[in-house]
Amino acid sequence: MTSGVGEPLKRARRWHIAVFLAPAVLIYTAIMIVPLFATLFLALFQRVEGQQIFVGIANFATLFGDPRWAASFWNALWNNTWFFIVHMLVQNPIGILLAAILSNPSLRLRGFYRTAIFIPTILSFVIVGFVWKLILSPLWGVAPSMLDAIGLRHLFSPWLGQEGSALTALALISVWQFVGIPMMLIYAALLSIPDEVIEAAECDGLTGFKQFWKIQLPLVLPTVGIVGILTFVGNFNAFDLVYVSQGAQAGPNYATDLLGTFLYRTFFGFQLQLGDRNMGATIASVMFFIILAGVSIYLFLIQTRLRRYQF
Amino acid sequence: MQGYKGYLLGATGALALGLAASSLLAQETTLTIESWRNDDLSIWQDTLIPAFEAEHPDINLEFTPTAPTEYNAALNAKLEAGSAGDLITCRPFDASLALFEQGYLAPLDDLEGMANFSDVAKSAWNTDDGATPFCVPMASVIHGFIYNADAFAELGLEEPETLEEFYALLDAIKEDGGYVPMAMGTVDQWEAATMGYQNIGPNYWMGEEGRLALISGEQSLTDEPWVAPYRELAKWGEYLGDGFEAQSYPDSQNLFTLGRAAIYPAGSWEIALFEEQADFEMGAFPPPVVNEGDTCYISDHTDIGIGMNAATDNPEAARTFLNWVASPEFASLYSNALPGFFALSNEPVSLENDLAQEFVSWREECESTIRSTYAILSRGTPNLENETWNASANVINGTETPEDAAARLQDGLASWYEPQQGE
């Protein structure tokens, strides 16, 4: 009893930590980490006479070195980049603008607008693709007849069927569908700005647009950053909308081919083209590295420089 | 008491056994058919199976289809496990060839019924050297043009025979302005290749002659017979509907069946649907020839066949059935039940559906061939069939010249197909 003071307390083993973490760790490992590494692994093999043979980085060399593969890849990568640029230039500014308007307390029917703008986000790609194909259809679409009604029929063209406009049209459809997400995130961030800050600004004579520009926007910048990175990851994984509206061949003339559709055609095959799992895995790996690089740049170069305010 | 009961039980048991044994002796082989043709279930059960069983009471047939998208995978798994049916419906070309090479399909070179088929009909289920067929051809689809006969009568137009007449016809419809001359879109791409290039092409590359020359490397895709169809397609754009670049396959079908378009570049599989939906008279003409009196060629593309599981317990019964499939009787039953899918035997079949009869009658006047890109030439990357979709759509859209498209396809093919790499 007397010696109890100097003796270190025997630490209880905290089994419960491991027990509580186990389900998440196991499930995440089984459905995310293992398939990820399996894909990276598969990219290092090639099927030769029915056998999987280790070929090192030969598949990557083919993807970047063979003129045909490289042309398809760079085409898909550029299309993907353009898809992302359209989202960054259209979706996110509109999202911020809508959030700013919604957070204005004098606006009536706020709940209705918020819900109406957010609803397309929860629709399936199949529905969105199909509805917009119908709207833009040169034969039965609403778009040509509406333009006709105001005498601007000549402005209509079959956008989804033209090489120059198909990808931009699809990107704008995607923007229409997903603009609710940046709006909601930024709206939430705007609501968390304390009233005192706004009142103080008003006392200093900052109102309206200036107030938004100088006070609110800087305060929600970290959220805008998150929205940007979500857009990046989402866009570089995009596949569904193109597949639904243009098919796996991503026409016209591969003008809407994204990395996702390129991967799909290669991995699973299409029509008479048999699937090539190894080249497919190679493309999937490259997509992973691109997204990893993008996220890393954000995390290490941008996020660390963003200034945060605590209230 | 107890003993008496036991005796009774024993007697009934013996009787039952005796009955079972006698029915076993009288017959009876059951053959199971694997297929992806869900849609044809009622045709098999109501028409084909009763007809066969009436002739062969000792053989029972069971038709067990799987969903089309699952068929290949399900069949492979069953074949590996040894639980597949006795008879196997064959996909055309490489999918079935692979099964044969793995020993799952029995060779049928000694089946008497095979004599009823031409080489073209057998080409989809043959070894590359053409020596060993392994499936009995069941049906093909034929390409041509379906037209709105009421519209033709209204405008005083007639079926064209030559290319010149064809364009004169299209110009006349265009000038009248009441109908879209031709219903086709390019956004789905395969319409442009299948109903465009493969439809009119055989007249230029002389059907089988050109197709085989391309496979052997004697001709190339940049030769005139292969570029000329693209030159024709390049002219089609101005006769298609407004905004055809974004017109999908169902759009084209509706445009025609609603009576807004006069001509539909078609495959015969459309017949059943069109008959159901269109409320006007329809007619059909084969792809027009270049000069009057030229031999005409049609794409009579083999689509479905049936073979024998090499591991079947009842090879004799299965062969009996396959011989029946090769007979004119089956040809007539099948083609009439499914208008637009034509049995492939040499014997001419008479069909009750006029439009289908029109299509199948071209076999008498014209030479048959299959789609040029399907056999052998689509085994590598880039895939010739898929690239042909792209090229045909580009050419009709006017975004690539016929010559450029042909040169690109030839480059792609030569990059992996040895016979095309010569010189």
XYZ file of C-alpha atoms in Angstrom:
734
model
C 0.000 0.000 0.000
C 2.697 2.427 0.896
C 4.675 1.866 -2.213
C 1.625 2.657 -4.368
C 2.575 6.312 -4.940
C 5.709 5.888 -7.015
C 4.500 2.884 -9.013
C 3.235 3.684 -12.530
C -0.438 2.914 -12.978
C -0.951 -0.062 -15.216
C -2.758 1.239 -18.206
C -5.991 -0.524 -19.044
C -5.973 -1.862 -22.565
C -8.588 0.061 -24.456
C -10.039 -2.763 -26.457
C -13.137 -0.826 -27.209
C -11.248 1.488 -29.582
C -10.216 -1.374 -31.808
C -13.650 -2.967 -31.578
C -15.445 0.206 -32.580
C -13.041 0.974 -35.412
C -13.012 -2.556 -36.779
C -16.249 -2.521 -38.815
C -15.371 0.678 -40.644
C -11.763 -0.367 -41.230
C -12.747 -3.807 -42.473
C -15.506 -2.609 -44.775
C -13.447 0.277 -46.123
C -10.502 -2.019 -46.714
C -12.614 -4.648 -48.426
C -14.537 -2.399 -50.771
C -12.129 0.505 -51.350
C -8.506 -0.215 -50.587
C -8.255 -3.785 -51.846
C -9.975 -3.030 -55.196
C -7.812 0.072 -55.610
C -4.604 -1.875 -55.191
C -5.958 -4.761 -57.237
C -6.575 -2.313 -60.082
C -3.095 -0.823 -59.814
C -1.730 -4.373 -59.770
C -3.797 -5.462 -62.776
C -2.347 -2.566 -64.760
C 1.095 -4.189 -64.510
C 0.015 -7.373 -66.273
C -0.964 -8.286 -69.792
C -2.763 -11.304 -71.182
C -0.483 -13.335 -73.405
C -1.895 -16.549 -74.842
C -4.435 -16.875 -72.086
C -1.948 -16.253 -69.277
C -1.575 -13.119 -67.199
C 2.062 -12.122 -67.564
C 3.841 -9.449 -65.533
C 4.892 -6.706 -67.941
C 5.903 -3.885 -65.604
C 4.948 -0.494 -66.974
C 4.545 -1.702 -70.560
C 0.808 -0.920 -70.499
C 1.531 2.659 -69.487
C 4.109 2.850 -72.260
C 1.440 1.695 -74.723
C -1.090 4.173 -73.423
C 1.269 7.125 -73.808
C 3.527 5.834 -76.571
C 1.260 4.170 -79.122
C -0.057 6.946 -81.378
C -3.621 5.576 -81.398
C -3.898 4.984 -77.662
C -2.201 8.276 -76.911
C -4.519 10.196 -79.235
C -7.587 8.681 -77.559
C -6.172 9.337 -74.127
C -5.218 12.975 -74.702
C -8.535 13.597 -76.411
C -10.388 12.207 -73.396
C -8.169 14.107 -70.964
C -8.666 17.405 -72.775
C -12.439 16.834 -72.985
C -12.448 16.091 -69.288
C -10.496 19.253 -68.572
C -12.920 21.317 -70.635
C -15.819 19.641 -68.790
C -14.191 20.727 -65.526
C -13.511 24.270 -66.752
C -17.164 24.730 -67.714
C -18.217 23.581 -64.252
C -15.749 25.899 -62.536
C -16.739 28.891 -64.654
C -20.481 28.330 -64.717
C -21.656 25.994 -61.978
C -19.703 27.377 -59.052
C -20.185 31.131 -59.661
C -23.907 30.534 -60.194
C -23.970 28.405 -57.042
C -22.345 31.211 -55.037
C -24.697 33.770 -56.524
C -27.780 31.696 -55.752
C -26.548 31.115 -52.201
C -26.015 34.857 -51.734
C -29.508 35.624 -52.999
C -31.045 32.910 -50.848
C -29.308 34.134 -47.729
C -30.894 37.540 -48.148
C -33.477 37.635 -45.339
C -35.878 39.846 -47.289
C -36.353 37.228 -50.016
C -39.705 35.489 -49.797
C -40.373 31.819 -50.652
C -36.755 30.993 -49.862
C -37.570 27.413 -48.908
C -39.309 26.833 -52.212
C -36.437 28.145 -54.355
C -33.903 26.205 -52.352
C -35.807 22.953 -52.840
C -36.606 23.582 -56.502
C -32.982 24.284 -57.379
C -31.716 21.334 -55.379
C -34.150 18.728 -56.737
C -32.324 17.945 -60.053
C -29.333 16.845 -57.951
C -31.257 13.879 -56.627
C -32.542 12.797 -60.045
C -30.966 9.868 -61.796
C -28.570 10.551 -64.678
C -30.762 8.388 -66.847
C -33.715 10.705 -66.343
C -31.679 13.881 -66.739
C -29.967 12.616 -69.899
C -33.224 11.458 -71.410
C -35.177 14.609 -70.546
C -32.526 16.913 -71.971
C -32.174 14.810 -75.091
C -35.895 15.301 -75.608
C -35.776 19.016 -74.841
C -32.954 19.522 -77.332
C -34.289 17.103 -79.944
C -34.494 18.778 -83.341
C -37.604 16.712 -84.130
C -39.844 16.868 -81.083
C -37.896 19.085 -78.695
C -39.258 22.028 -76.757
C -36.131 24.068 -77.430
C -36.623 24.509 -81.201
C -40.341 25.279 -80.877
C -39.762 27.788 -78.079
C -37.086 29.533 -80.110
C -39.474 29.431 -83.037
C -42.202 31.128 -80.990
C -40.000 34.153 -80.402
C -38.707 34.194 -83.959
C -35.212 32.943 -83.132
C -35.478 29.500 -84.680
C -32.313 30.148 -86.696
C -30.354 30.121 -83.433
C -31.204 26.467 -82.882
C -28.911 23.734 -84.047
C -28.670 20.055 -83.107
C -26.151 20.803 -80.375
C -25.779 17.276 -79.063
C -24.934 16.029 -82.551
C -22.239 18.536 -83.465
C -18.604 18.047 -82.636
C -18.101 21.654 -81.685
C -20.971 21.971 -79.251
C -21.832 18.513 -77.927
C -19.404 18.502 -74.989
C -20.262 22.026 -73.878
C -23.974 21.205 -74.121
C -23.471 18.140 -71.940
C -21.375 20.101 -69.462
C -24.148 22.684 -69.155
C -26.725 19.945 -68.620
C -24.531 18.609 -65.847
C -24.259 22.132 -64.423
C -28.050 22.403 -64.443
C -28.258 19.149 -62.559
C -25.622 19.835 -59.920
C -25.731 23.568 -59.282
C -27.713 22.791 -56.125
C -24.708 21.304 -54.374
C -22.396 24.355 -54.311
C -25.462 26.463 -53.582
C -26.325 24.434 -50.479
C -22.773 24.227 -49.146
C -22.138 27.930 -49.566
C -25.574 28.829 -48.290
C -24.814 26.918 -45.085
C -21.481 28.715 -44.764
C -23.120 32.108 -45.281
C -25.676 31.379 -42.577
C -22.905 30.631 -40.085
C -21.499 34.191 -40.383
C -22.519 35.943 -37.165
C -24.921 38.857 -37.463
C -22.528 41.098 -35.502
C -20.003 40.962 -38.324
C -22.628 41.994 -40.861
C -23.945 44.735 -38.572
C -20.440 46.051 -37.985
C -19.944 46.207 -41.740
C -23.171 48.111 -42.138
C -22.041 50.599 -39.466
C -18.915 51.129 -41.536
C -21.075 51.836 -44.566
C -20.597 48.547 -46.392
C -23.858 47.357 -47.883
C -25.198 45.358 -50.810
C -22.738 43.983 -53.341
C -19.717 45.582 -51.686
C -20.625 43.907 -48.418
C -20.845 40.545 -50.132
C -17.558 41.050 -51.935
C -15.559 42.341 -48.944
C -17.102 40.507 -46.016
C -19.110 37.449 -46.892
C -17.104 36.014 -49.795
C -13.752 36.045 -47.934
C -15.452 34.336 -45.009
C -16.814 31.489 -47.137
C -13.669 30.995 -49.258
C -12.687 27.752 -47.494
C -16.079 26.331 -48.474
C -15.615 27.547 -52.040
C -12.302 25.655 -52.005
C -14.056 22.479 -50.873
C -16.659 22.947 -53.600
C -13.876 23.314 -56.143
C -12.193 20.092 -55.111
C -15.515 18.221 -55.040
C -16.194 19.465 -58.563
C -12.744 18.334 -59.653
C -13.133 14.825 -58.267
C -16.687 14.517 -59.563
C -15.828 15.731 -63.062
C -12.799 13.541 -63.525
C -14.878 10.537 -62.515
C -17.804 11.552 -64.735
C -19.191 8.917 -67.050
C -22.932 8.415 -66.625
C -24.291 11.463 -68.417
C -22.202 10.898 -71.538
C -22.988 7.192 -71.550
C -26.711 7.824 -71.223
C -27.033 10.523 -73.829
C -24.272 9.764 -76.366
C -23.578 6.063 -75.846
C -20.257 4.404 -75.027
C -18.756 5.565 -78.346
C -19.110 9.139 -77.001
C -19.976 10.658 -80.351
C -19.947 12.641 -82.490
C -16.449 11.532 -83.417
C -15.377 11.048 -79.780
C -16.050 14.730 -79.108
C -17.668 13.883 -75.770
C -15.284 11.100 -74.785
C -14.296 11.515 -71.140
C -11.745 9.425 -69.268
C -14.681 7.522 -67.782
C -16.191 6.486 -71.129
C -12.738 5.718 -72.533
C -12.130 3.466 -69.521
C -15.525 1.802 -69.938
C -14.993 0.990 -73.611
C -11.540 -0.356 -72.960
C -12.295 -2.374 -69.846
C -15.651 -3.907 -70.735
C -15.410 -3.767 -74.508
C -18.123 -2.460 -76.744
C -20.102 -4.044 -79.565
C -17.534 -6.208 -81.391
C -14.609 -4.815 -79.396
C -13.672 -7.281 -76.673
C -12.794 -5.910 -73.262
C -9.133 -5.551 -72.239
C -8.981 -5.644 -68.448
C -5.321 -4.784 -68.252
C -5.437 -1.693 -70.445
C -8.665 -0.732 -68.697
C -6.931 -0.969 -65.343
C -4.087 1.114 -66.760
C -6.480 3.906 -67.674
C -8.196 3.611 -64.292
C -4.798 3.941 -62.588
C -3.944 7.039 -64.594
C -7.309 8.542 -63.628
C -6.522 7.772 -60.000
C -3.142 9.497 -60.253
C -4.653 12.542 -61.943
C -7.248 12.917 -59.203
C -4.646 12.240 -56.522
C -2.412 14.947 -57.987
C -5.283 17.432 -58.152
C -6.346 16.776 -54.584
C -2.748 16.987 -53.339
C -2.210 20.332 -55.030
C -5.315 21.597 -53.326
C -4.419 20.209 -49.916
C -0.796 21.293 -49.790
C -0.724 24.446 -51.858
C -4.139 26.027 -51.604
C -5.822 24.924 -48.439
C -2.873 25.765 -46.219
C -2.891 29.336 -47.509
C -6.573 29.953 -47.004
C -7.211 32.166 -44.022
C -9.772 30.940 -41.568
C -11.736 33.029 -39.156
C -13.002 31.839 -35.826
C -15.981 33.504 -34.320
C -54.274 -57.476 -40.255
C -50.765 -56.212 -40.238
C -49.654 -58.768 -42.791
C -52.515 -58.034 -45.112
C -51.757 -54.300 -45.132
C -48.149 -54.969 -45.862
C -49.086 -57.144 -48.802
C -51.316 -54.474 -50.207
C -48.597 -51.841 -49.914
C -46.108 -54.124 -51.559
C -48.472 -54.821 -54.407
C -49.157 -51.156 -55.131
C -45.461 -50.430 -54.928
C -44.722 -53.135 -57.459
C -47.441 -51.847 -59.709
C -46.116 -48.309 -59.544
C -42.592 -49.479 -60.308
C -43.855 -51.540 -63.194
C -45.657 -48.555 -64.651
C -42.617 -46.346 -64.317
C -40.444 -48.949 -65.982
C -42.796 -49.399 -68.902
C -42.949 -45.671 -69.575
C -39.159 -45.550 -69.459
C -38.938 -48.314 -71.995
C -41.317 -46.657 -74.452
C -39.135 -43.592 -74.619
C -38.035 -40.816 -73.821
C -35.238 -38.356 -74.415
C -35.493 -34.782 -73.250
C -33.334 -32.183 -74.958
C -32.784 -28.796 -73.369
C -32.180 -25.763 -75.582
C -30.083 -22.839 -74.322
C -30.984 -19.492 -75.872
C -30.914 -15.724 -75.373
C -34.135 -15.249 -77.321
C -36.520 -14.582 -74.419
C -38.827 -12.907 -76.897
C -39.265 -16.126 -78.837
C -40.463 -18.233 -75.909
C -44.069 -18.360 -77.102
C -43.030 -19.116 -80.673
C -41.024 -22.104 -79.501
C -43.689 -23.390 -77.159
C -46.702 -22.883 -79.407
C -45.284 -23.517 -82.850
C -41.839 -25.013 -83.163
C -41.756 -27.560 -80.333
C -45.216 -29.081 -81.043
C -44.324 -29.365 -84.732
C -41.112 -31.224 -83.957
C -42.579 -33.452 -81.256
C -45.421 -34.472 -83.555
C -42.830 -35.939 -85.913
C -40.564 -37.339 -83.227
C -42.740 -38.459 -80.305
C -39.715 -40.031 -78.610
C -37.923 -36.713 -78.160
C -39.053 -34.001 -75.759
C -37.808 -30.463 -76.156
C -37.410 -27.893 -73.459
C -36.638 -24.268 -74.402
C -34.878 -22.463 -71.535
C -33.865 -18.932 -72.528
C -31.717 -16.529 -70.463
C -31.713 -12.730 -70.697
C -29.725 -11.575 -73.777
C -27.205 -9.557 -71.774
C -26.504 -12.468 -69.426
C -26.499 -15.229 -71.993
C -22.805 -15.382 -72.879
C -21.616 -15.315 -69.288
C -24.286 -17.739 -68.043
C -23.639 -20.153 -70.890
C -19.882 -20.141 -70.329
C -20.380 -20.860 -66.633
C -22.798 -23.719 -67.339
C -20.513 -25.236 -69.969
C -17.588 -25.157 -67.567
C -19.682 -26.750 -64.849
C -21.036 -29.377 -67.252
C -24.646 -28.379 -66.619
C -25.430 -26.723 -69.954
C -28.297 -27.908 -72.154
C -27.942 -30.360 -75.037
C -28.512 -27.735 -77.708
C -26.906 -24.334 -77.699
C -28.078 -21.268 -79.547
C -25.016 -19.747 -81.185
C -24.055 -16.093 -81.323
C -22.446 -15.293 -84.672
C -18.678 -15.194 -85.263
C -16.002 -15.068 -82.599
C -18.113 -15.780 -79.504
C -19.185 -19.192 -80.804
C -15.842 -19.879 -82.458
C -14.221 -19.557 -79.041
C -16.659 -22.141 -77.607
C -15.863 -24.516 -80.446
C -12.130 -24.102 -79.974
C -12.495 -24.869 -76.277
C -14.287 -28.075 -77.228
C -17.711 -27.164 -75.927
C -19.464 -27.271 -79.290
C -19.453 -30.446 -81.382
C -18.263 -30.240 -85.021
C -21.150 -30.656 -87.460
C -19.304 -31.238 -90.739
C -20.958 -34.648 -91.109
C -24.521 -33.478 -90.378
C -26.631 -34.238 -93.488
C -28.734 -31.092 -93.063
C -25.687 -28.839 -93.520
C -25.946 -29.472 -97.256
C -29.023 -27.222 -97.265
C -26.945 -24.110 -96.591
C -24.738 -21.916 -98.736
C -21.213 -20.981 -97.706
C -22.356 -17.449 -96.868
C -25.009 -18.825 -94.532
C -22.446 -21.004 -92.792
C -19.748 -18.334 -92.593
C -20.696 -17.132 -89.126
C -20.182 -20.566 -87.533
C -17.217 -21.985 -89.322
C -13.547 -22.361 -88.576
C -11.445 -19.662 -90.264
C -10.464 -22.083 -93.050
C -14.166 -22.757 -93.715
C -13.759 -26.519 -93.208
C -15.649 -27.308 -90.017
C -19.053 -25.818 -89.321
C -20.213 -26.094 -85.708
C -23.688 -24.530 -85.656
C -26.699 -24.875 -87.925
C -27.590 -21.414 -89.264
C -31.084 -20.414 -88.143
C -31.777 -16.903 -89.296
C -30.415 -13.769 -90.877
C -31.499 -10.168 -91.273
C -31.509 -8.431 -94.671
C -30.784 -4.779 -95.384
C -32.667 -2.581 -97.801
C -34.925 0.453 -97.887
C -38.516 0.468 -96.587
C -40.712 3.201 -98.024
C -44.073 4.775 -97.371
C -46.095 3.440 -100.309
C -48.937 5.907 -99.743
C -46.497 8.800 -99.989
C -44.979 7.304 -103.148
C -48.459 6.996 -104.693
C -49.352 10.540 -103.670
C -46.231 11.963 -105.290
C -46.336 9.586 -108.250
C -42.986 7.978 -107.450
C -41.617 4.533 -108.192
C -39.047 2.242 -106.621
C -35.584 3.115 -107.914
C -33.329 0.476 -109.426
C -30.221 2.463 -110.197
C -28.293 5.030 -108.252
C -29.381 7.756 -110.652
C -33.050 6.911 -110.115
C -32.455 6.798 -106.380
C -31.144 10.375 -106.251
C -33.836 11.565 -108.681
C -36.374 10.082 -106.293
C -34.839 11.761 -103.261
C -34.697 15.092 -105.104
C -38.358 14.778 -106.067
C -39.412 14.148 -102.470
C -37.240 16.986 -101.260
C -38.649 19.358 -103.826
C -42.227 18.490 -102.879
C -41.363 19.346 -99.293
C -44.191 17.361 -97.695
C -41.979 14.538 -96.452
C -38.495 14.202 -95.096
C -36.840 12.194 -97.907
C -34.974 9.747 -95.649
C -35.286 8.987 -91.941
C -31.868 8.404 -90.426
C -29.827 10.051 -87.692
C -26.133 9.950 -86.931
C -25.945 10.525 -83.195
C -26.166 6.813 -82.382
C -23.543 6.086 -85.060
C -24.496 2.447 -85.641
C -27.393 3.433 -87.888
C -24.981 5.228 -90.175
C -22.710 2.187 -90.365
C -25.279 -0.601 -90.397
C -28.160 0.880 -92.351
C -25.882 3.141 -94.355
C -22.472 1.709 -95.188
C -23.230 -2.005 -94.817
C -26.556 -1.573 -96.586
C -25.338 -0.014 -99.829
C -21.713 -1.196 -99.720
C -22.007 -4.766 -101.082
C -23.016 -3.384 -104.510
C -19.604 -1.707 -104.708
C -17.326 -4.382 -103.275
C -19.239 -7.187 -105.023
C -20.445 -8.891 -101.888
C -18.478 -11.945 -100.831
C -15.795 -11.392 -103.464
C -14.754 -8.081 -101.920
C -15.274 -9.189 -98.334
C -12.994 -12.215 -98.778
C -10.446 -10.168 -100.714
C -10.296 -7.751 -97.802
C -9.745 -10.598 -95.346
C -7.014 -12.117 -97.497
C -5.338 -8.730 -97.940
C -5.808 -8.555 -101.736
C -7.944 -5.444 -101.366
C -7.649 -2.644 -98.879
C -10.126 -0.189 -97.455
C -8.619 2.628 -99.504
C -9.456 0.812 -102.768
C -12.276 2.281 -104.806
C -14.934 -0.360 -103.940
C -14.556 0.461 -100.243
C -14.360 4.255 -100.570
C -17.243 4.591 -103.056
C -19.982 3.729 -100.507
C -18.631 6.539 -98.301
C -18.858 8.938 -101.254
C -22.541 8.044 -101.550
C -23.116 8.426 -97.810
C -21.561 11.884 -98.003
C -24.448 12.880 -100.268
C -27.105 11.576 -97.881
C -26.844 14.422 -95.404
C -28.934 16.833 -97.442
C -31.814 14.338 -97.703
C -32.069 13.599 -93.990
C -34.293 15.419 -91.534
C -33.497 18.781 -90.013
C -30.959 18.304 -87.225
C -30.222 14.681 -88.165
C -26.902 15.039 -86.336
C -28.802 14.763 -83.060
C -31.492 12.362 -84.269
C -31.405 9.020 -82.435
C -32.437 5.579 -83.638
C -35.903 5.648 -81.989
C -36.359 9.169 -83.404
C -35.782 7.800 -86.908
C -38.210 4.930 -86.376
C -40.899 7.305 -85.120
C -40.278 9.807 -87.890
C -41.012 7.077 -90.405
C -43.912 5.316 -88.679
C -45.628 8.654 -88.015
C -45.650 9.170 -91.764
C -43.331 12.168 -91.763
C -40.540 10.546 -93.746
C -40.805 8.771 -97.087
C -37.883 6.328 -97.010
C -36.235 4.435 -94.181
C -32.831 2.760 -94.697
C -33.655 -0.428 -92.880
C -32.848 -3.816 -91.567
C -35.551 -6.446 -91.919
C -35.872 -6.730 -88.126
C -37.916 -3.519 -88.260
C -40.763 -5.225 -90.115
C -42.765 -6.478 -87.134
C -42.586 -3.123 -85.329
C -43.355 -1.067 -88.426
C -46.348 -3.243 -89.353
C -47.677 -2.690 -85.869
C -47.130 1.072 -85.688
C -47.511 2.476 -89.177
C -51.024 3.016 -90.523
C -49.962 3.368 -94.153
C -48.919 0.880 -96.817
C -45.233 0.029 -96.954
C -42.994 -1.322 -99.650
C -39.297 -2.121 -99.862
C -36.531 -1.930 -102.431
C -33.005 -3.336 -102.365
C -29.977 -1.018 -102.382
C -29.825 0.551 -105.871
C -27.098 -0.613 -108.270
C -24.697 1.781 -109.984
C -25.601 0.976 -113.606
C -28.709 -0.600 -114.963
C -28.301 -4.345 -115.329
C -25.495 -4.693 -112.781
C -25.684 -7.695 -110.493
C -27.184 -6.617 -107.202
C -25.725 -7.620 -103.858
C -27.518 -7.592 -100.531
C -26.366 -7.806 -96.962
C -28.012 -10.996 -95.713
C -26.391 -10.953 -92.338
C -26.285 -14.179 -90.316
C -27.438 -13.514 -86.811
C -28.477 -16.700 -84.997
C -27.574 -20.380 -85.204
C -27.854 -23.523 -83.110
C -25.258 -26.132 -82.223
C -24.760 -29.213 -80.114
C -23.137 -29.358 -76.705
C -20.137 -31.663 -77.185
C -20.842 -33.197 -73.772
C -24.497 -34.057 -74.392
C -25.779 -37.472 -73.286
C -28.101 -37.718 -76.275
C -26.043 -36.910 -79.361
C -28.313 -38.913 -81.657
C -31.488 -37.110 -80.579
C -29.686 -33.774 -80.768
C -28.542 -34.484 -84.314
C -32.083 -35.462 -85.271
C -33.254 -32.103 -84.010
C -30.477 -30.190 -85.792
C -31.387 -31.914 -89.052
C -34.941 -30.781 -88.521
C -33.748 -27.202 -87.940
C -31.934 -27.476 -91.275
C -35.117 -28.619 -93.043
C -37.417 -26.456 -95.190
C -40.251 -27.164 -92.742
C -38.448 -25.391 -89.900
C -37.441 -22.578 -92.264
C -41.047 -21.915 -93.154
C -42.354 -22.147 -89.577
C -39.627 -19.931 -88.160
C -39.640 -17.248 -90.845
C -43.405 -16.907 -90.674
C -43.477 -16.717 -86.902
C -40.813 -14.008 -86.856
C -41.254 -11.746 -89.884
C -37.956 -10.056 -90.636
C -35.777 -12.919 -89.404
C -35.221 -15.178 -92.365
C -34.263 -18.814 -92.207
C -31.077 -19.451 -94.130
C -31.646 -22.732 -95.967
C -31.256 -22.737 -99.753
C -34.834 -23.811 -100.325
C -36.967 -20.717 -101.021
C -39.526 -20.067 -98.304
C -42.872 -18.436 -98.934
C -43.919 -15.935 -96.316
C -47.341 -14.642 -95.428
C -46.049 -11.187 -94.546
C -45.756 -9.231 -97.813
C -43.006 -6.930 -96.671
C -40.955 -9.836 -95.338
C -41.638 -11.735 -98.566
C -40.349 -8.741 -100.531
C -37.110 -8.699 -98.547
C -36.527 -12.435 -98.822
C -37.308 -12.428 -102.557
C -34.116 -10.425 -103.143
C -32.173 -13.567 -102.346
C -33.341 -14.897 -105.721
C -32.319 -11.817 -107.723
C -29.241 -10.710 -105.832
C -26.095 -12.213 -104.378
C -25.977 -12.504 -100.584
C -23.131 -11.432 -98.364
C -22.652 -10.626 -94.689
C -21.486 -7.374 -93.095
C -17.895 -6.885 -94.127
C -16.533 -6.012 -90.704
C -17.946 -8.844 -88.628
C -15.857 -11.865 -89.471
C -12.161 -11.885 -88.454
C -11.586 -8.162 -89.164
C -12.909 -7.009 -85.804
C -10.634 -9.095 -83.609
C -8.085 -6.405 -82.819
C -7.746 -2.880 -81.531
C -8.767 -0.495 -83.036
C -11.866 -2.453 -83.793
C -12.895 -2.134 -87.444
C -16.643 -2.421 -86.820
C -16.661 0.229 -84.106
C -14.425 2.535 -86.137
C -16.769 2.068 -89.102
C -19.617 3.423 -86.960
C -17.588 6.495 -86.238
C -16.386 6.976 -89.805
C -19.838 6.535 -91.350
C -21.383 9.059 -88.965
C -18.553 11.531 -89.654
C -18.907 11.178 -93.404
C -22.674 11.764 -93.342
C -22.197 14.721 -90.981
C -19.681 16.090 -93.443
C -16.928 16.400 -90.837
C -14.588 13.934 -92.552
C -14.101 13.282 -96.270
C -14.727 9.765 -97.603
C -11.050 9.463 -98.541
C -9.816 10.533 -95.110
C -12.210 8.191 -93.376
C -11.135 5.264 -95.536
C -7.450 6.041 -95.000
C -7.963 6.215 -91.241
C -9.797 2.870 -91.177
C -7.109 1.250 -93.313
C -4.367 2.554 -90.988
C -6.194 1.189 -87.999
C -6.776 -2.220 -89.552
C -3.211 -2.519 -90.843
C -1.887 -1.709 -87.390
C -2.863 -5.178 -86.136
C -4.099 -7.303 -89.038
C -1.171 -8.982 -90.756
C -2.639 -9.720 -94.215
C -3.214 -5.966 -94.578
C 0.379 -5.105 -93.676
C 1.977 -6.300 -96.934
C 4.365 -4.297 -99.138
